[in-house]
Amino acid sequence: MAGSIALPDGTLWSASSWVFYWVIDTLVDELDDPELAARVRSISEHNLGWLDPGDFPAEDRARVVAVLRSMPELAVRRMAPSEGRDAYVAVLTKLAGKLGQ
């Protein structure tokens, strides 16, 4: 199984479910708005496998996208050094790059 994130350019970023849910759970941990975090948490709790930042109001969308852009840095900080960490960070770097600045 996989999970997908809708990107602003109309394409999808898809990853294996464990990568997708790590992104979702990390997003929840990093969001500073409890209501927004709860809404994102429901994606993980219900195994929805889908996140579209465009579904959120503009202010919340900006928060979500800002955290998604920081995923490579968060992975480096949160994941123990291992053989696979660099490949994982590379996948997250592609996600961040597709979200622009």
Short mmCIF file of N, CA, C and O in Angstrom, two decimals:
data_model
loop_
_atom_site.label_atom_id
_atom_site.label_comp_id
_atom_site.label_asym_id
_atom_site.label_seq_id
_atom_site.Cartn_x
_atom_site.Cartn_y
_atom_site.Cartn_z
N MET A 1 0.83 -1.18 0.00
CA MET A 1 0.00 0.00 0.00
C MET A 1 0.88 1.25 0.00
O MET A 1 2.01 1.23 0.40
N ALA A 2 0.26 2.32 -0.42
CA ALA A 2 0.97 3.59 -0.48
C ALA A 2 0.05 4.70 0.01
O ALA A 2 -1.16 4.51 0.14
N GLY A 3 0.65 5.82 0.27
CA GLY A 3 -0.11 7.02 0.60
C GLY A 3 0.34 8.12 -0.34
O GLY A 3 1.46 8.09 -0.87
N SER A 4 -0.53 9.09 -0.55
CA SER A 4 -0.22 10.16 -1.50
C SER A 4 -0.53 11.53 -0.92
O SER A 4 -1.47 11.68 -0.13
N ILE A 5 0.23 12.50 -1.37
CA ILE A 5 0.01 13.90 -1.03
C ILE A 5 -0.18 14.65 -2.34
O ILE A 5 0.66 14.55 -3.25
N ALA A 6 -1.29 15.37 -2.43
CA ALA A 6 -1.56 16.19 -3.61
C ALA A 6 -0.66 17.42 -3.57
O ALA A 6 -0.56 18.09 -2.54
N LEU A 7 -0.01 17.70 -4.66
CA LEU A 7 0.92 18.83 -4.74
C LEU A 7 0.28 19.99 -5.49
O LEU A 7 -0.64 19.80 -6.28
N PRO A 8 0.77 21.20 -5.23
CA PRO A 8 0.17 22.39 -5.86
C PRO A 8 0.16 22.36 -7.38
O PRO A 8 -0.70 22.96 -8.01
N ASP A 9 1.11 21.64 -8.00
CA ASP A 9 1.16 21.61 -9.46
C ASP A 9 0.21 20.57 -10.06
O ASP A 9 0.22 20.33 -11.26
N GLY A 10 -0.60 19.94 -9.22
CA GLY A 10 -1.57 18.97 -9.69
C GLY A 10 -1.06 17.54 -9.74
O GLY A 10 -1.81 16.63 -10.09
N THR A 11 0.20 17.33 -9.41
CA THR A 11 0.75 15.98 -9.38
C THR A 11 0.61 15.41 -7.97
O THR A 11 0.20 16.09 -7.05
N LEU A 12 1.00 14.15 -7.84
CA LEU A 12 0.96 13.48 -6.54
C LEU A 12 2.36 13.07 -6.12
O LEU A 12 3.18 12.68 -6.96
N TRP A 13 2.63 13.17 -4.85
CA TRP A 13 3.81 12.56 -4.25
C TRP A 13 3.29 11.32 -3.57
O TRP A 13 2.43 11.39 -2.69
N SER A 14 3.76 10.17 -4.00
CA SER A 14 3.33 8.91 -3.41
C SER A 14 4.52 8.19 -2.83
O SER A 14 5.63 8.23 -3.37
N ALA A 15 4.27 7.53 -1.70
CA ALA A 15 5.32 6.78 -1.02
C ALA A 15 4.69 5.57 -0.35
O ALA A 15 3.47 5.51 -0.17
N SER A 16 5.53 4.62 0.02
CA SER A 16 5.01 3.45 0.75
C SER A 16 4.27 3.93 1.99
O SER A 16 4.52 5.03 2.50
N SER A 17 3.35 3.13 2.46
CA SER A 17 2.49 3.57 3.56
C SER A 17 3.29 3.93 4.80
O SER A 17 2.95 4.90 5.49
N TRP A 18 4.36 3.20 5.10
CA TRP A 18 5.10 3.54 6.32
C TRP A 18 5.77 4.90 6.18
O TRP A 18 5.84 5.65 7.16
N VAL A 19 6.24 5.26 5.01
CA VAL A 19 6.83 6.59 4.79
C VAL A 19 5.73 7.65 4.88
O VAL A 19 5.89 8.67 5.56
N PHE A 20 4.62 7.41 4.19
CA PHE A 20 3.52 8.36 4.22
C PHE A 20 3.05 8.63 5.65
O PHE A 20 2.89 9.78 6.05
N TYR A 21 2.85 7.58 6.43
CA TYR A 21 2.33 7.77 7.78
C TYR A 21 3.38 8.36 8.72
O TYR A 21 3.04 9.06 9.67
N TRP A 22 4.66 8.13 8.45
CA TRP A 22 5.69 8.84 9.22
C TRP A 22 5.56 10.34 8.94
O TRP A 22 5.63 11.15 9.88
N VAL A 23 5.36 10.71 7.69
CA VAL A 23 5.18 12.12 7.33
C VAL A 23 3.94 12.69 8.03
O VAL A 23 4.00 13.76 8.64
N ILE A 24 2.83 11.97 7.99
CA ILE A 24 1.60 12.46 8.61
C ILE A 24 1.78 12.60 10.12
O ILE A 24 1.42 13.64 10.71
N ASP A 25 2.33 11.59 10.77
CA ASP A 25 2.50 11.64 12.22
C ASP A 25 3.49 12.73 12.63
O ASP A 25 3.29 13.41 13.65
N THR A 26 4.52 12.94 11.84
CA THR A 26 5.47 14.01 12.11
C THR A 26 4.81 15.36 11.90
O THR A 26 5.01 16.30 12.69
N LEU A 27 4.02 15.47 10.88
CA LEU A 27 3.26 16.70 10.62
C LEU A 27 2.39 17.04 11.83
O LEU A 27 2.38 18.18 12.31
N VAL A 28 1.68 16.06 12.35
CA VAL A 28 0.84 16.28 13.53
C VAL A 28 1.68 16.80 14.70
O VAL A 28 1.29 17.76 15.38
N ASP A 29 2.83 16.18 14.93
CA ASP A 29 3.70 16.59 16.03
C ASP A 29 4.21 18.02 15.89
O ASP A 29 4.44 18.71 16.88
N GLU A 30 4.39 18.46 14.66
CA GLU A 30 5.00 19.76 14.40
C GLU A 30 3.99 20.91 14.28
O GLU A 30 4.38 22.07 14.38
N LEU A 31 2.74 20.61 14.04
CA LEU A 31 1.74 21.67 13.87
C LEU A 31 1.47 22.35 15.20
O LEU A 31 1.32 21.69 16.23
N ASP A 32 1.39 23.68 15.18
CA ASP A 32 1.20 24.45 16.40
C ASP A 32 -0.27 24.73 16.71
O ASP A 32 -0.58 25.34 17.72
N ASP A 33 -1.16 24.26 15.88
CA ASP A 33 -2.59 24.48 16.07
C ASP A 33 -3.23 23.13 16.41
O ASP A 33 -3.29 22.24 15.55
N PRO A 34 -3.73 22.95 17.64
CA PRO A 34 -4.28 21.65 18.03
C PRO A 34 -5.45 21.19 17.17
O PRO A 34 -5.59 19.99 16.90
N GLU A 35 -6.28 22.10 16.74
CA GLU A 35 -7.42 21.73 15.91
C GLU A 35 -6.97 21.22 14.54
O GLU A 35 -7.47 20.21 14.03
N LEU A 36 -6.01 21.91 13.96
CA LEU A 36 -5.45 21.48 12.68
C LEU A 36 -4.73 20.14 12.84
O LEU A 36 -4.88 19.24 12.01
N ALA A 37 -3.96 20.01 13.92
CA ALA A 37 -3.26 18.75 14.17
C ALA A 37 -4.25 17.59 14.31
O ALA A 37 -4.01 16.50 13.78
N ALA A 38 -5.37 17.82 14.97
CA ALA A 38 -6.37 16.77 15.13
C ALA A 38 -6.96 16.37 13.78
O ALA A 38 -7.21 15.18 13.52
N ARG A 39 -7.17 17.34 12.93
CA ARG A 39 -7.71 17.05 11.60
C ARG A 39 -6.73 16.19 10.79
O ARG A 39 -7.12 15.23 10.13
N VAL A 40 -5.45 16.53 10.86
CA VAL A 40 -4.44 15.75 10.15
C VAL A 40 -4.28 14.37 10.80
O VAL A 40 -4.13 13.36 10.10
N ARG A 41 -4.35 14.32 12.13
CA ARG A 41 -4.22 13.04 12.84
C ARG A 41 -5.29 12.04 12.36
O ARG A 41 -5.02 10.84 12.28
N SER A 42 -6.46 12.53 12.01
CA SER A 42 -7.53 11.62 11.57
C SER A 42 -7.13 10.86 10.30
O SER A 42 -7.60 9.74 10.07
N ILE A 43 -6.24 11.43 9.50
CA ILE A 43 -5.74 10.73 8.31
C ILE A 43 -5.03 9.45 8.73
O ILE A 43 -5.22 8.40 8.13
N SER A 44 -4.22 9.56 9.77
CA SER A 44 -3.49 8.40 10.26
C SER A 44 -4.41 7.44 11.00
O SER A 44 -4.37 6.22 10.78
N GLU A 45 -5.27 7.98 11.85
CA GLU A 45 -6.15 7.14 12.65
C GLU A 45 -7.10 6.30 11.80
O GLU A 45 -7.46 5.20 12.17
N HIS A 46 -7.51 6.85 10.67
CA HIS A 46 -8.44 6.14 9.80
C HIS A 46 -7.78 5.52 8.57
O HIS A 46 -8.48 5.05 7.66
N ASN A 47 -6.44 5.54 8.55
CA ASN A 47 -5.68 4.95 7.44
C ASN A 47 -6.18 5.41 6.08
O ASN A 47 -6.38 4.61 5.17
N LEU A 48 -6.35 6.71 5.94
CA LEU A 48 -6.90 7.26 4.71
C LEU A 48 -5.91 7.26 3.54
O LEU A 48 -6.31 7.21 2.39
N GLY A 49 -4.62 7.38 3.85
CA GLY A 49 -3.62 7.33 2.78
C GLY A 49 -3.64 8.51 1.83
O GLY A 49 -3.12 8.41 0.71
N TRP A 50 -4.18 9.62 2.25
CA TRP A 50 -4.34 10.77 1.36
C TRP A 50 -4.27 12.07 2.14
O TRP A 50 -4.92 12.21 3.18
N LEU A 51 -3.49 13.01 1.63
CA LEU A 51 -3.45 14.36 2.18
C LEU A 51 -3.45 15.33 1.01
O LEU A 51 -2.61 15.22 0.11
N ASP A 52 -4.39 16.25 1.03
CA ASP A 52 -4.43 17.32 0.05
C ASP A 52 -4.42 18.63 0.82
O ASP A 52 -5.45 19.03 1.38
N PRO A 53 -3.27 19.31 0.88
CA PRO A 53 -3.23 20.59 1.59
C PRO A 53 -4.25 21.58 1.05
O PRO A 53 -4.70 22.47 1.78
N GLY A 54 -4.67 21.42 -0.19
CA GLY A 54 -5.67 22.29 -0.78
C GLY A 54 -7.05 22.17 -0.13
O GLY A 54 -7.91 23.01 -0.35
N ASP A 55 -7.24 21.12 0.68
CA ASP A 55 -8.50 20.95 1.39
C ASP A 55 -8.62 21.85 2.61
O ASP A 55 -9.69 21.92 3.22
N PHE A 56 -7.52 22.50 2.98
CA PHE A 56 -7.50 23.34 4.17
C PHE A 56 -7.66 24.81 3.78
O PHE A 56 -7.26 25.21 2.69
N PRO A 57 -8.20 25.61 4.70
CA PRO A 57 -8.22 27.06 4.46
C PRO A 57 -6.78 27.57 4.26
O PRO A 57 -5.82 26.94 4.72
N ALA A 58 -6.64 28.70 3.60
CA ALA A 58 -5.32 29.21 3.19
C ALA A 58 -4.31 29.26 4.34
O ALA A 58 -3.16 28.85 4.18
N GLU A 59 -4.70 29.76 5.50
CA GLU A 59 -3.76 29.87 6.62
C GLU A 59 -3.29 28.49 7.09
O GLU A 59 -2.11 28.28 7.34
N ASP A 60 -4.22 27.55 7.20
CA ASP A 60 -3.86 26.20 7.61
C ASP A 60 -3.03 25.50 6.54
O ASP A 60 -2.09 24.77 6.84
N ARG A 61 -3.39 25.72 5.29
CA ARG A 61 -2.64 25.13 4.17
C ARG A 61 -1.19 25.59 4.24
O ARG A 61 -0.27 24.80 4.07
N ALA A 62 -0.98 26.88 4.51
CA ALA A 62 0.38 27.41 4.60
C ALA A 62 1.15 26.75 5.74
O ALA A 62 2.34 26.43 5.58
N ARG A 63 0.50 26.50 6.85
CA ARG A 63 1.15 25.81 7.98
C ARG A 63 1.54 24.39 7.59
O ARG A 63 2.66 23.94 7.87
N VAL A 64 0.61 23.68 6.97
CA VAL A 64 0.86 22.30 6.57
C VAL A 64 2.02 22.24 5.58
O VAL A 64 2.95 21.44 5.73
N VAL A 65 1.99 23.08 4.57
CA VAL A 65 3.04 23.08 3.55
C VAL A 65 4.40 23.45 4.15
O VAL A 65 5.42 22.85 3.81
N ALA A 66 4.42 24.39 5.07
CA ALA A 66 5.69 24.78 5.71
C ALA A 66 6.31 23.59 6.44
O ALA A 66 7.52 23.35 6.35
N VAL A 67 5.50 22.84 7.15
CA VAL A 67 6.03 21.67 7.86
C VAL A 67 6.44 20.60 6.87
O VAL A 67 7.50 19.97 7.02
N LEU A 68 5.65 20.38 5.83
CA LEU A 68 6.03 19.38 4.82
C LEU A 68 7.37 19.73 4.18
O LEU A 68 8.18 18.84 3.90
N ARG A 69 7.61 21.01 3.95
CA ARG A 69 8.91 21.42 3.38
C ARG A 69 10.07 21.10 4.31
O ARG A 69 11.20 20.93 3.85
N SER A 70 9.81 21.03 5.59
CA SER A 70 10.89 20.78 6.56
C SER A 70 11.10 19.29 6.83
O SER A 70 11.94 18.94 7.66
N MET A 71 10.39 18.42 6.15
CA MET A 71 10.48 16.98 6.41
C MET A 71 11.90 16.41 6.29
O MET A 71 12.28 15.59 7.13
N PRO A 72 12.70 16.79 5.30
CA PRO A 72 14.05 16.22 5.27
C PRO A 72 14.85 16.55 6.53
O PRO A 72 15.49 15.67 7.12
N GLU A 73 14.78 17.79 6.96
CA GLU A 73 15.48 18.21 8.18
C GLU A 73 14.94 17.46 9.40
O GLU A 73 15.70 17.03 10.28
N LEU A 74 13.63 17.32 9.48
CA LEU A 74 13.03 16.61 10.60
C LEU A 74 13.46 15.15 10.63
O LEU A 74 13.71 14.59 11.70
N ALA A 75 13.56 14.53 9.47
CA ALA A 75 14.00 13.14 9.40
C ALA A 75 15.42 13.00 9.91
O ALA A 75 15.72 12.07 10.67
N VAL A 76 16.28 13.91 9.52
CA VAL A 76 17.67 13.86 9.99
C VAL A 76 17.73 14.00 11.50
O VAL A 76 18.48 13.30 12.18
N ARG A 77 16.92 14.88 12.06
CA ARG A 77 16.92 15.09 13.51
C ARG A 77 16.28 13.95 14.27
O ARG A 77 16.73 13.60 15.35
N ARG A 78 15.22 13.36 13.72
CA ARG A 78 14.44 12.38 14.47
C ARG A 78 14.85 10.93 14.25
O ARG A 78 14.61 10.09 15.11
N MET A 79 15.44 10.64 13.11
CA MET A 79 15.78 9.25 12.81
C MET A 79 17.23 8.97 13.20
O MET A 79 18.12 9.77 12.92
N ALA A 80 17.42 7.84 13.82
CA ALA A 80 18.78 7.43 14.17
C ALA A 80 19.57 7.18 12.89
O ALA A 80 19.01 6.72 11.89
N PRO A 81 20.86 7.50 12.90
CA PRO A 81 21.67 7.20 11.73
C PRO A 81 21.59 5.70 11.41
O PRO A 81 21.65 4.86 12.30
N SER A 82 21.40 5.41 10.13
CA SER A 82 21.32 4.03 9.69
C SER A 82 21.63 3.99 8.20
O SER A 82 21.72 5.03 7.55
N GLU A 83 21.76 2.78 7.68
CA GLU A 83 22.03 2.63 6.24
C GLU A 83 20.92 3.23 5.40
O GLU A 83 21.17 3.82 4.36
N GLY A 84 19.69 3.08 5.82
CA GLY A 84 18.56 3.51 5.02
C GLY A 84 18.15 4.96 5.19
O GLY A 84 17.34 5.47 4.41
N ARG A 85 18.69 5.64 6.19
CA ARG A 85 18.23 6.99 6.47
C ARG A 85 18.49 7.94 5.30
O ARG A 85 17.62 8.75 4.96
N ASP A 86 19.61 7.86 4.65
CA ASP A 86 19.91 8.76 3.53
C ASP A 86 18.90 8.59 2.39
O ASP A 86 18.46 9.58 1.79
N ALA A 87 18.52 7.35 2.11
CA ALA A 87 17.54 7.10 1.05
C ALA A 87 16.18 7.68 1.46
O ALA A 87 15.47 8.26 0.64
N TYR A 88 15.86 7.52 2.71
CA TYR A 88 14.60 8.06 3.23
C TYR A 88 14.59 9.58 3.14
O TYR A 88 13.61 10.18 2.68
N VAL A 89 15.68 10.21 3.54
CA VAL A 89 15.79 11.67 3.46
C VAL A 89 15.69 12.12 2.00
O VAL A 89 15.08 13.14 1.70
N ALA A 90 16.25 11.35 1.08
CA ALA A 90 16.17 11.70 -0.34
C ALA A 90 14.72 11.70 -0.83
O ALA A 90 14.31 12.58 -1.59
N VAL A 91 13.93 10.74 -0.37
CA VAL A 91 12.51 10.68 -0.75
C VAL A 91 11.79 11.92 -0.21
O VAL A 91 10.99 12.55 -0.91
N LEU A 92 12.10 12.30 1.01
CA LEU A 92 11.46 13.47 1.62
C LEU A 92 11.95 14.76 0.98
O LEU A 92 11.20 15.74 0.90
N THR A 93 13.18 14.76 0.51
CA THR A 93 13.72 15.94 -0.18
C THR A 93 12.96 16.17 -1.50
O THR A 93 12.70 17.31 -1.87
N LYS A 94 12.59 15.08 -2.16
CA LYS A 94 11.78 15.22 -3.38
C LYS A 94 10.43 15.85 -3.07
O LYS A 94 9.95 16.71 -3.79
N LEU A 95 9.83 15.41 -1.97
CA LEU A 95 8.56 16.00 -1.54
C LEU A 95 8.73 17.48 -1.28
O LEU A 95 7.99 18.31 -1.81
N ALA A 96 9.71 17.83 -0.49
CA ALA A 96 9.94 19.24 -0.13
C ALA A 96 10.21 20.07 -1.37
O ALA A 96 9.71 21.19 -1.51
N GLY A 97 11.00 19.53 -2.30
CA GLY A 97 11.33 20.26 -3.53
C GLY A 97 10.10 20.53 -4.39
O GLY A 97 10.01 21.57 -5.05
N LYS A 98 9.16 19.60 -4.38
CA LYS A 98 7.95 19.80 -5.19
C LYS A 98 6.99 20.81 -4.58
O LYS A 98 6.08 21.27 -5.23
N LEU A 99 7.22 21.15 -3.31
CA LEU A 99 6.37 22.13 -2.65
C LEU A 99 6.90 23.55 -2.82
O LEU A 99 6.25 24.49 -2.42
N GLY A 100 8.07 23.69 -3.42
CA GLY A 100 8.62 25.02 -3.69
C GLY A 100 9.01 25.76 -2.44
O GLY A 100 9.08 25.19 -1.36
N GLN A 101 9.26 27.02 -2.60
CA GLN A 101 9.72 27.85 -1.47
C GLN A 101 8.59 28.59 -0.84
O GLN A 101 7.74 29.15 -1.20
#
